Tab-separated table of C-alpha atoms in Angstrom:
chain	number	residue	atom	x	y	z
P	80	MET	CA	0.000	0.000	0.000
P	81	ARG	CA	1.201	3.515	-0.843
P	82	ALA	CA	0.968	6.358	1.647
P	83	ARG	CA	-0.994	8.436	-0.876
P	84	ASP	CA	-3.626	5.706	-1.130
P	85	ARG	CA	-4.892	6.807	2.278
P	86	ALA	CA	-7.728	9.275	1.804
P	87	GLU	CA	-6.543	11.708	4.499
P	88	THR	CA	-3.013	11.796	3.089
P	89	ALA	CA	-4.253	12.413	-0.443
P	90	GLU	CA	-6.473	15.260	0.813
P	91	ALA	CA	-3.594	16.777	2.801
P	92	LEU	CA	-1.313	16.703	-0.250
P	93	GLU	CA	-3.960	18.356	-2.438
P	94	ARG	CA	-4.592	20.979	0.262
P	95	TYR	CA	-0.866	21.743	0.450
P	96	ARG	CA	-0.699	22.074	-3.338
P	97	ARG	CA	-3.738	24.379	-3.461
P	98	THR	CA	-2.237	26.605	-0.780
P	99	ALA	CA	1.011	26.847	-2.757
P	100	VAL	CA	-0.914	27.788	-5.909
P	101	TRP	CA	-2.784	30.443	-3.946
P	102	TRP	CA	0.498	31.997	-2.752
P	103	VAL	CA	1.808	32.019	-6.317
P	104	ARG	CA	-1.284	33.865	-7.473
P	105	VAL	CA	-1.079	36.383	-4.641
P	106	GLY	CA	2.587	37.026	-5.461
P	107	ALA	CA	1.733	37.515	-9.135
P	108	VAL	CA	-0.968	40.014	-8.178
P	109	GLY	CA	1.543	41.910	-6.035
P	110	LEU	CA	3.943	42.136	-8.971
P	111	ALA	CA	1.092	43.270	-11.237
P	112	VAL	CA	0.218	46.018	-8.754
P	113	ALA	CA	3.874	47.115	-8.689
P	114	VAL	CA	3.965	47.248	-12.505
P	115	ALA	CA	0.713	49.229	-12.597
P	116	LEU	CA	2.025	51.732	-10.066
P	117	GLY	CA	5.252	52.047	-12.066
P	118	VAL	CA	3.304	52.772	-15.258
P	119	VAL	CA	1.162	55.358	-13.485
P	120	SER	CA	4.176	57.115	-11.951
P	121	ALA	CA	5.983	57.156	-15.325
P	122	GLY	CA	2.993	58.595	-17.161
P	123	GLU	CA	1.956	61.023	-14.432
P	124	PRO	CA	5.059	62.366	-12.640
P	125	ASP	CA	2.839	64.528	-10.437
P	126	ILE	CA	1.388	61.460	-8.741
P	127	HIS	CA	4.169	61.158	-6.199
P	128	TRP	CA	2.560	58.472	-4.061
P	129	ALA	CA	2.571	55.985	-6.970
P	130	SER	CA	6.344	56.061	-7.425
P	131	VAL	CA	6.939	55.928	-3.668
P	132	SER	CA	4.634	52.910	-3.308
P	133	VAL	CA	6.260	50.708	-5.984
P	134	PRO	CA	8.845	48.995	-3.683
P	135	TYR	CA	6.168	47.673	-1.299
P	136	PRO	CA	4.124	45.487	-3.687
P	137	LEU	CA	7.292	44.655	-5.623
P	138	GLY	CA	9.160	43.313	-2.599
P	139	GLY	CA	6.083	41.663	-1.097
P	140	GLY	CA	5.086	40.122	-4.419
P	141	LEU	CA	8.543	38.672	-5.032
P	142	PHE	CA	8.692	37.204	-1.528
P	143	VAL	CA	5.239	35.621	-1.717
P	144	LEU	CA	5.869	34.350	-5.262
P	145	ALA	CA	9.127	32.708	-4.171
P	146	LEU	CA	7.344	31.153	-1.174
P	147	GLY	CA	4.614	29.750	-3.413
P	148	LEU	CA	7.002	28.376	-6.034
P	149	GLY	CA	9.101	26.734	-3.323
P	150	SER	CA	5.994	25.148	-1.826
P	151	LEU	CA	4.936	23.834	-5.243
P	152	ARG	CA	8.342	22.221	-5.635
P	153	LEU	CA	7.996	20.560	-2.220
P	154	ALA	CA	4.484	19.371	-3.138
P	155	ARG	CA	5.906	17.562	-6.175
P	156	ARG	CA	8.642	15.974	-4.077
P	157	MET	CA	6.108	14.922	-1.445
P	158	ARG	CA	3.967	13.300	-4.119
P	159	ARG	CA	6.902	11.232	-5.407
P	160	VAL	CA	7.813	10.060	-1.898
P	161	LEU	CA	4.214	9.263	-0.917
P	162	ASP	CA	3.783	7.282	-4.150
P	163	ALA	CA	6.939	5.277	-3.493
P	164	GLY	CA	6.189	3.842	-0.053
P	165	ASP	CA	3.831	3.589	2.910
P	166	TRP	CA	3.783	5.274	6.290
P	167	SER	CA	5.667	3.851	9.258
P	168	ALA	CA	5.062	4.853	12.888
P	169	HIS	CA	7.956	6.092	15.048
P	170	ALA	CA	8.346	7.344	18.593
P	171	ALA	CA	9.445	10.983	18.338
P	172	VAL	CA	10.623	13.995	20.317
P	173	ALA	CA	10.240	17.620	19.215
P	174	LEU	CA	13.104	19.988	20.029
P	175	PRO	CA	13.290	23.787	19.607
P	176	ARG	CA	13.821	25.465	16.220
P	177	GLY	CA	12.109	22.851	14.105
P	178	VAL	CA	14.223	19.830	15.057
P	179	LEU	CA	12.680	16.373	15.418
P	180	VAL	CA	14.323	13.165	16.594
P	181	LEU	CA	12.732	9.889	15.474
P	182	ALA	CA	13.384	6.437	16.874
P	183	GLY	CA	14.829	4.514	13.941
P	184	PRO	CA	13.670	1.156	12.637
P	185	GLU	CA	16.542	-0.579	14.457
P	186	PRO	CA	16.762	-0.711	18.270
P	187	GLY	CA	18.711	2.227	19.709
P	188	ALA	CA	18.886	4.143	16.419
P	189	LEU	CA	17.901	7.817	16.638
P	190	LEU	CA	17.382	9.979	13.547
P	191	PRO	CA	17.579	13.768	14.031
P	192	ARG	CA	15.737	15.726	11.332
P	193	ARG	CA	15.148	19.358	10.369
P	194	VAL	CA	11.632	20.540	9.493
P	195	VAL	CA	11.526	22.396	6.157
P	196	ALA	CA	8.586	24.762	6.711
P	197	VAL	CA	7.689	28.167	8.038
P	198	LYS	CA	7.693	28.395	11.826
P	199	GLU	CA	3.886	28.433	12.019
P	200	ARG	CA	3.795	24.876	10.640
P	201	TYR	CA	6.081	23.394	13.297
P	202	ARG	CA	3.067	22.738	15.520
P	203	HIS	CA	1.643	20.329	12.930
P	204	VAL	CA	4.367	17.809	13.659
P	205	GLU	CA	4.635	18.120	17.427
P	206	PRO	CA	4.048	14.603	18.815
P	207	GLY	CA	0.690	14.185	20.545
P	208	PRO	CA	-0.005	12.445	23.875
P	209	ASP	CA	1.223	9.125	22.504
P	210	GLY	CA	4.542	10.642	21.344
P	211	VAL	CA	4.243	9.106	17.864
P	212	LEU	CA	4.683	10.532	14.366
P	213	TRP	CA	4.342	8.922	10.953
P	214	TRP	CA	7.203	8.871	8.490
P	215	CYS	CA	7.450	8.165	4.768
P	216	GLY	CA	10.744	8.290	2.881
P	217	ASP	CA	14.382	7.318	3.199
P	218	PRO	CA	15.362	7.240	6.911
P	219	LEU	CA	18.797	8.575	5.968
P	220	GLY	CA	17.528	11.107	3.416
P	221	ASP	CA	14.631	13.469	2.817
P	222	GLY	CA	11.037	12.526	3.478
P	223	VAL	CA	7.601	13.462	4.779
P	224	ILE	CA	6.561	13.590	8.421
P	225	ALA	CA	2.953	13.678	9.632
P	226	PRO	CA	0.842	13.262	12.761
P	227	PRO	CA	-0.808	9.834	13.088
P	228	GLY	CA	-3.353	9.524	10.309
P	229	GLY	CA	-1.292	11.388	7.722
P	230	GLY	CA	-3.608	14.403	7.706
P	231	GLU	CA	-0.931	17.124	7.656
P	232	LEU	CA	2.278	16.857	5.644
P	233	VAL	CA	5.620	18.515	6.402
P	234	TRP	CA	8.865	18.015	4.499
P	235	THR	CA	11.993	17.150	6.490
P	236	ARG	CA	15.634	16.499	5.790
P	237	PRO	CA	18.476	15.077	7.928
P	238	LEU	CA	19.890	17.499	10.472
P	239	ARG	CA	23.218	18.791	9.185
P	240	GLY	CA	26.382	19.133	11.219
P	241	ALA	CA	27.920	16.429	13.393
P	242	TRP	CA	27.802	18.628	16.508
P	243	ALA	CA	24.129	19.514	15.954
P	244	ARG	CA	23.217	15.859	15.442
P	245	ARG	CA	25.027	14.728	18.589
P	246	ARG	CA	23.373	17.498	20.607
P	247	ALA	CA	19.883	16.620	19.327
P	248	ILE	CA	20.411	12.897	19.977
P	249	GLY	CA	21.667	13.629	23.479
P	250	ARG	CA	18.620	15.725	24.317
P	251	ALA	CA	16.309	13.035	22.931
P	252	GLU	CA	18.065	10.371	25.037
P	253	LEU	CA	17.535	12.501	28.149
P	254	ARG	CA	13.821	12.474	27.358
P	255	GLY	CA	13.811	8.673	27.238
P	256	LEU	CA	13.280	8.240	23.520
P	257	VAL	CA	15.563	5.183	23.370
P	258	ASP	CA	13.551	3.394	26.063
P	259	ARG	CA	10.154	3.801	24.440
P	260	PRO	CA	8.562	0.648	23.007
P	261	PRO	CA	7.989	0.524	19.253
P	262	PRO	CA	4.590	2.071	18.447
P	263	GLU	CA	1.747	0.302	16.699
P	264	GLY	CA	2.114	0.465	12.939
P	265	PRO	CA	-0.476	2.324	10.850
P	266	LYS	CA	-2.019	-0.854	9.429
P	267	ALA	CA	-2.456	-2.533	12.805
P	268	ALA	CA	-3.795	0.634	14.424
P	269	ALA	CA	-6.392	1.091	11.703
P	270	ALA	CA	-8.321	-1.896	13.067
P	271	ARG	CA	-8.891	-0.175	16.442
P	272	SER	CA	-12.483	-0.291	17.694
P	273	LEU	CA	-13.984	2.520	19.738
P	274	ARG	CA	-16.219	1.226	22.551
P	275	TYR	CA	-18.755	3.323	24.414
P	276	ALA	CA	-17.634	2.714	28.007
P	277	PRO	CA	-13.953	3.777	27.800
P	278	LEU	CA	-14.767	6.787	25.612
P	279	ALA	CA	-17.558	7.945	27.923
P	280	GLU	CA	-15.275	7.550	30.941
P	281	ALA	CA	-12.491	9.518	29.256
P	282	ALA	CA	-14.860	12.288	28.146
P	283	ARG	CA	-16.349	12.668	31.642
P	284	ARG	CA	-12.972	12.537	33.375
P	285	ARG	CA	-11.534	15.287	31.212
P	286	ALA	CA	-14.604	17.473	31.678
P	287	LEU	CA	-14.631	17.004	35.473
P	288	THR	CA	-10.913	17.618	35.940
P	289	GLY	CA	-10.921	20.649	33.652
P	290	ARG	CA	-8.402	19.096	31.234
P	291	ARG	CA	-10.029	20.592	28.166
P	292	THR	CA	-7.974	20.521	25.022
P	293	TYR	CA	-10.394	22.815	23.248
P	294	PRO	CA	-12.155	25.867	24.714
P	295	TRP	CA	-15.781	25.756	25.776
P	296	GLN	CA	-17.269	28.875	24.292
P	297	HIS	CA	-20.203	30.554	26.020
P	298	ARG	CA	-21.781	32.779	23.399
P	299	ARG	CA	-25.258	34.148	22.932
P	300	PRO	CA	-27.593	31.695	21.182
P	301	GLU	CA	-27.634	31.972	17.414
P	302	PRO	CA	-30.866	32.185	15.406
P	303	ASP	CA	-32.592	28.928	14.515
P	304	ALA	CA	-31.440	27.845	11.051
P	305	ARG	CA	-34.959	26.517	10.389
P	306	ALA	CA	-36.493	29.988	10.708
P	307	VAL	CA	-33.944	32.408	9.200
P	308	PRO	CA	-31.729	32.573	6.071
P	309	TRP	CA	-28.401	30.791	6.398
P	310	TRP	CA	-26.355	34.007	6.399
P	311	ARG	CA	-27.971	35.065	9.682
P	312	VAL	CA	-26.650	31.973	11.491
P	313	ARG	CA	-23.247	32.530	13.094
P	314	GLY	CA	-21.945	29.000	12.554
P	315	LEU	CA	-22.947	28.947	8.890
P	316	ARG	CA	-21.295	32.321	8.312
P	317	GLU	CA	-18.104	30.840	9.759
P	318	ILE	CA	-18.318	27.780	7.526
P	319	SER	CA	-19.009	29.794	4.379
P	320	GLY	CA	-16.280	32.355	5.083
P	321	LEU	CA	-18.786	35.225	4.903
P	322	SER	CA	-17.721	36.825	8.201
P	323	TRP	CA	-14.016	36.758	7.307
P	324	THR	CA	-14.653	38.069	3.801
P	325	ALA	CA	-16.786	40.935	5.074
P	326	GLY	CA	-14.150	41.836	7.669
P	327	CYS	CA	-11.390	41.941	5.045
P	328	LEU	CA	-13.474	44.139	2.753
P	329	LEU	CA	-14.238	46.572	5.577
P	330	LEU	CA	-10.558	46.691	6.542
P	331	SER	CA	-9.459	47.471	2.983
P	332	VAL	CA	-12.053	50.255	2.705
P	333	ALA	CA	-10.934	51.669	6.065
P	334	LEU	CA	-7.249	51.683	5.059
P	335	LEU	CA	-7.957	53.401	1.759
P	336	GLY	CA	-10.243	55.880	3.508
P	337	VAL	CA	-7.696	56.790	6.182
P	338	ALA	CA	-5.100	57.300	3.448
P	339	GLN	CA	-7.141	60.264	2.204
P	340	PHE	CA	-6.665	62.075	5.526
P	341	GLU	CA	-3.054	61.061	6.327
P	342	PRO	CA	-0.857	62.465	3.505
P	343	GLU	CA	2.417	61.366	5.140
P	344	ASP	CA	1.381	57.725	5.517
P	345	ALA	CA	-0.838	57.619	2.435
P	346	PRO	CA	1.497	55.476	0.233
P	347	MET	CA	1.877	52.712	2.793
P	348	LEU	CA	-1.821	52.799	3.702
P	349	ARG	CA	-2.855	52.597	0.054
P	350	VAL	CA	-0.560	49.650	-0.607
P	351	ALA	CA	-1.836	47.866	2.512
P	352	GLY	CA	-5.398	48.569	1.438
P	353	LEU	CA	-4.744	47.188	-2.040
P	354	PHE	CA	-3.190	44.015	-0.628
P	355	VAL	CA	-6.114	43.446	1.736
P	356	ALA	CA	-8.543	44.159	-1.099
P	357	THR	CA	-6.763	41.585	-3.273
P	358	GLY	CA	-7.078	38.978	-0.537
P	359	SER	CA	-10.716	39.941	-0.134
P	360	LEU	CA	-11.361	39.216	-3.807
P	361	VAL	CA	-9.902	35.726	-3.357
P	362	ASN	CA	-12.162	35.205	-0.341
P	363	VAL	CA	-15.165	36.466	-2.318
P	364	ALA	CA	-14.411	33.897	-5.026
P	365	ARG	CA	-14.222	31.108	-2.438
P	366	LEU	CA	-17.484	32.296	-0.897
P	367	LEU	CA	-19.299	32.315	-4.237
P	368	PHE	CA	-17.954	29.023	-5.602
P	369	SER	CA	-17.753	26.817	-2.502
P	370	GLY	CA	-18.495	28.489	0.843
P	371	ARG	CA	-22.116	29.435	0.299
P	372	HIS	CA	-22.905	26.037	-1.241
P	373	ALA	CA	-21.528	24.264	1.852
P	374	ALA	CA	-23.508	26.552	4.175
P	375	ARG	CA	-26.720	26.020	2.215
P	376	ALA	CA	-26.256	22.235	2.230
P	377	LEU	CA	-25.865	22.280	6.020
P	378	ALA	CA	-28.873	24.569	6.412
P	379	ARG	CA	-30.957	22.097	4.380
P	380	ALA	CA	-29.670	19.220	6.515
P	381	ALA	CA	-30.588	21.100	9.690
P	382	THR	CA	-34.162	21.550	8.458
P	383	ALA	CA	-34.669	17.838	7.781
P	384	PRO	CA	-38.030	17.033	9.413
P	385	VAL	CA	-36.969	13.897	11.302
P	386	GLY	CA	-33.875	13.589	13.483
P	387	VAL	CA	-32.212	10.235	14.119
P	388	PRO	CA	-31.669	9.721	17.886
P	389	LYS	CA	-28.140	8.737	18.925
P	390	ARG	CA	-25.908	8.684	21.960
P	391	TYR	CA	-22.603	10.526	21.826
P	392	THR	CA	-19.315	11.154	23.594
P	393	ALA	CA	-17.438	14.398	22.916
P	394	LEU	CA	-13.651	14.158	22.742
P	395	ALA	CA	-10.866	16.362	21.457
P	396	ASP	CA	-8.970	15.257	18.364
P	397	PRO	CA	-5.334	14.801	19.484
P	398	TYR	CA	-4.343	16.416	16.199
P	399	GLY	CA	-5.576	20.014	16.172
P	400	GLY	CA	-7.613	19.809	19.390
P	401	GLY	CA	-10.978	20.269	17.673
P	402	PRO	CA	-14.087	18.631	19.189
P	403	VAL	CA	-15.230	15.306	17.746
P	404	LEU	CA	-18.666	13.809	18.333
P	405	VAL	CA	-18.351	10.005	18.499
P	406	VAL	CA	-21.791	8.584	17.716
P	407	PHE	CA	-23.262	5.373	19.209
P	408	PRO	CA	-26.658	3.624	19.076
P	409	PRO	CA	-29.389	5.440	21.061
P	410	HIS	CA	-29.294	2.925	23.936
P	411	ALA	CA	-25.588	2.088	23.771
P	412	GLY	CA	-24.200	-0.373	26.266
P	413	PRO	CA	-20.604	-0.372	27.581
P	414	ALA	CA	-19.330	-2.692	24.830
P	415	ASP	CA	-21.182	-1.131	21.890
P	416	ALA	CA	-18.956	0.127	19.090
P	417	ALA	CA	-19.128	3.583	17.521
P	418	GLU	CA	-21.333	3.967	14.448
P	419	GLY	CA	-19.729	7.138	13.159
P	420	MET	CA	-17.961	10.394	13.964
P	421	LEU	CA	-18.584	14.061	13.281
P	422	SER	CA	-15.837	16.680	13.634
P	423	LEU	CA	-17.266	19.987	14.895
P	424	LEU	CA	-16.328	23.638	14.743
P	425	ARG	CA	-14.419	24.720	17.833
P	426	SER	CA	-17.226	27.151	18.651
P	427	CYS	CA	-19.765	24.291	18.566
P	428	ALA	CA	-18.350	21.949	21.202
P	429	PRO	CA	-21.237	20.464	23.246
P	430	GLN	CA	-21.419	21.635	26.832
P	431	VAL	CA	-22.111	18.095	28.087
P	432	PRO	CA	-19.335	15.551	27.326
P	433	VAL	CA	-21.700	12.541	27.182
P	434	GLY	CA	-25.355	12.596	26.228
P	435	ASP	CA	-28.043	12.182	23.614
P	436	ALA	CA	-28.213	13.883	20.235
P	437	GLU	CA	-30.336	14.018	17.129
P	438	LEU	CA	-28.663	13.746	13.744
P	439	HIS	CA	-30.302	15.502	10.793
P	440	GLY	CA	-29.389	15.143	7.154
P	441	TRP	CA	-28.389	12.218	4.927
P	442	GLN	CA	-30.171	14.011	2.076
P	443	GLU	CA	-27.018	15.254	0.333
P	444	PHE	CA	-23.501	13.891	-0.075
P	445	THR	CA	-20.055	15.343	-0.670
P	446	ASP	CA	-18.048	14.674	-3.813
P	447	GLY	CA	-16.367	11.832	-1.897
P	448	GLY	CA	-19.721	10.179	-1.147
P	449	GLN	CA	-19.860	11.156	2.549
P	450	PRO	CA	-23.229	12.282	3.971
P	451	VAL	CA	-23.889	15.872	5.053
P	452	VAL	CA	-25.118	15.640	8.661
P	453	VAL	CA	-25.825	18.170	11.418
P	454	ALA	CA	-26.135	17.272	15.115
P	455	ARG	CA	-28.646	18.858	17.497
P	456	VAL	CA	-27.993	18.616	21.255
P	457	GLY	CA	-30.355	20.175	23.747
P	458	GLY	CA	-32.017	22.314	21.088
P	459	ARG	CA	-28.683	23.691	19.875
P	460	MET	CA	-27.230	22.985	16.454
P	461	LEU	CA	-23.637	21.725	16.490
P	462	TRP	CA	-22.228	22.717	13.105
P	463	PRO	CA	-19.732	20.248	11.642
P	464	ALA	CA	-16.226	21.002	10.428
P	465	GLY	CA	-16.499	18.189	7.873
P	466	PRO	CA	-18.798	15.429	6.612
P	467	TYR	CA	-20.160	12.623	8.748
P	468	VAL	CA	-17.713	9.697	8.824
P	469	GLU	CA	-19.384	6.301	9.015
P	470	ALA	CA	-17.864	3.226	10.659
P	471	GLY	CA	-16.170	0.858	8.263
P	472	THR	CA	-14.724	3.569	6.007
P	473	ALA	CA	-11.056	4.455	5.627
P	474	GLU	CA	-11.716	7.940	7.003
P	475	PHE	CA	-13.297	6.454	10.132
P	476	ALA	CA	-10.292	4.167	10.662
P	477	VAL	CA	-7.890	7.130	10.513
P	478	LEU	CA	-9.853	9.206	13.024
P	479	ALA	CA	-10.474	6.191	15.277
P	480	GLU	CA	-6.746	5.560	15.341
P	481	ARG	CA	-6.028	9.080	16.574
P	482	LEU	CA	-8.757	9.100	19.203
P	483	GLY	CA	-8.161	5.539	20.358
P	484	ALA	CA	-4.443	6.160	20.886
P	485	ALA	CA	-5.270	8.808	23.509
P	486	VAL	CA	-8.057	6.858	25.270
P	487	PRO	CA	-7.479	3.796	27.458
P	488	GLN	CA	-9.270	0.770	26.019
P	489	ASP	CA	-9.754	-1.177	29.254
P	490	PRO	CA	-13.393	-2.077	29.900
P	491	ALA	CA	-15.185	0.411	32.112
P	492	PRO	CA	-17.867	-0.376	34.717
P	493	ALA	CA	-21.213	-1.343	33.283
P	494	SER	CA	-22.877	1.568	35.150
P	495	LEU	CA	-21.536	3.896	32.491
């Protein structure tokens, strides 16, 4: 099996490629703005602000274009590596400045690696509670690292410099990396079954002890999606991108407006306003071609006349920390297995970790064949961050692996 045959890995690779293409386009727009300003300043010497503003979009456009082209190159290299082999699981330690140390395939072998990414992406490959990362590539060369499940991809290369390698290995040894047992491989972990009792116990324990890995948000109730247009519902505005798009448009108008009253700072304000306006146009395109369609589909699911009763446990995804609703039969016993899972928006985490829910939807499906489902708990809609994942699918196995690794699987008392 190839690593890219896993649905979550293939989606992560495509997402990385799309982001790189987006940066290339933004950089090209910045260069186009710089050229336009240069033409204006050459044709109208009296327009001083145009000539003064040229370096800003020129420098920013070149930087963003180089970032996008570099990311596209890494996306191609990732694709070749992910097509050539499968994932393997390794105990790992994260050190400062983007350094990772993996336990090698042979006992006692430690492999220090350097993350090739912007600093903001380092968090994607910080080992979770189980201290495990997935690896695909040549252990002695370049390759791809990912959290368990393969849902976020980061390029790495061997750490250079004998002194740096010895120092990283020494720090990893002090953290006990050599003594850790070999982790479960991806294929074996995919068969993990989620039972009601241990998940309910874990969800209640974390809620009672205050160990919340995602914030409970107490916000005023939003309008009922069954009675108002979708754009009046806070969660659907978040899903569609409408709120973010409107904020960017208002910011660009404000910057351009202030530039009219601040002659000294006008060039910089105008350039900033143009950049924000350019990003706003991209967001408008996303809203028109995908965001509003997703929001409307969820609004239609929420208005489905009959809800399917289920029992749920609410846990945090070890990767990303977002809330996940694990769905069980309506009268689940301690040994009953999960029927499906629904990842939720962070702002829609249920206030009760274990309880009953109604699922609405199953009328529409995504391009991948997954049903569009919305959960209702205590009269409140819990808007999903993705489609409903049914048991027995590859997507369910990936998410079950991540959740199950952080939850003890010993049988719990039958009173649960």
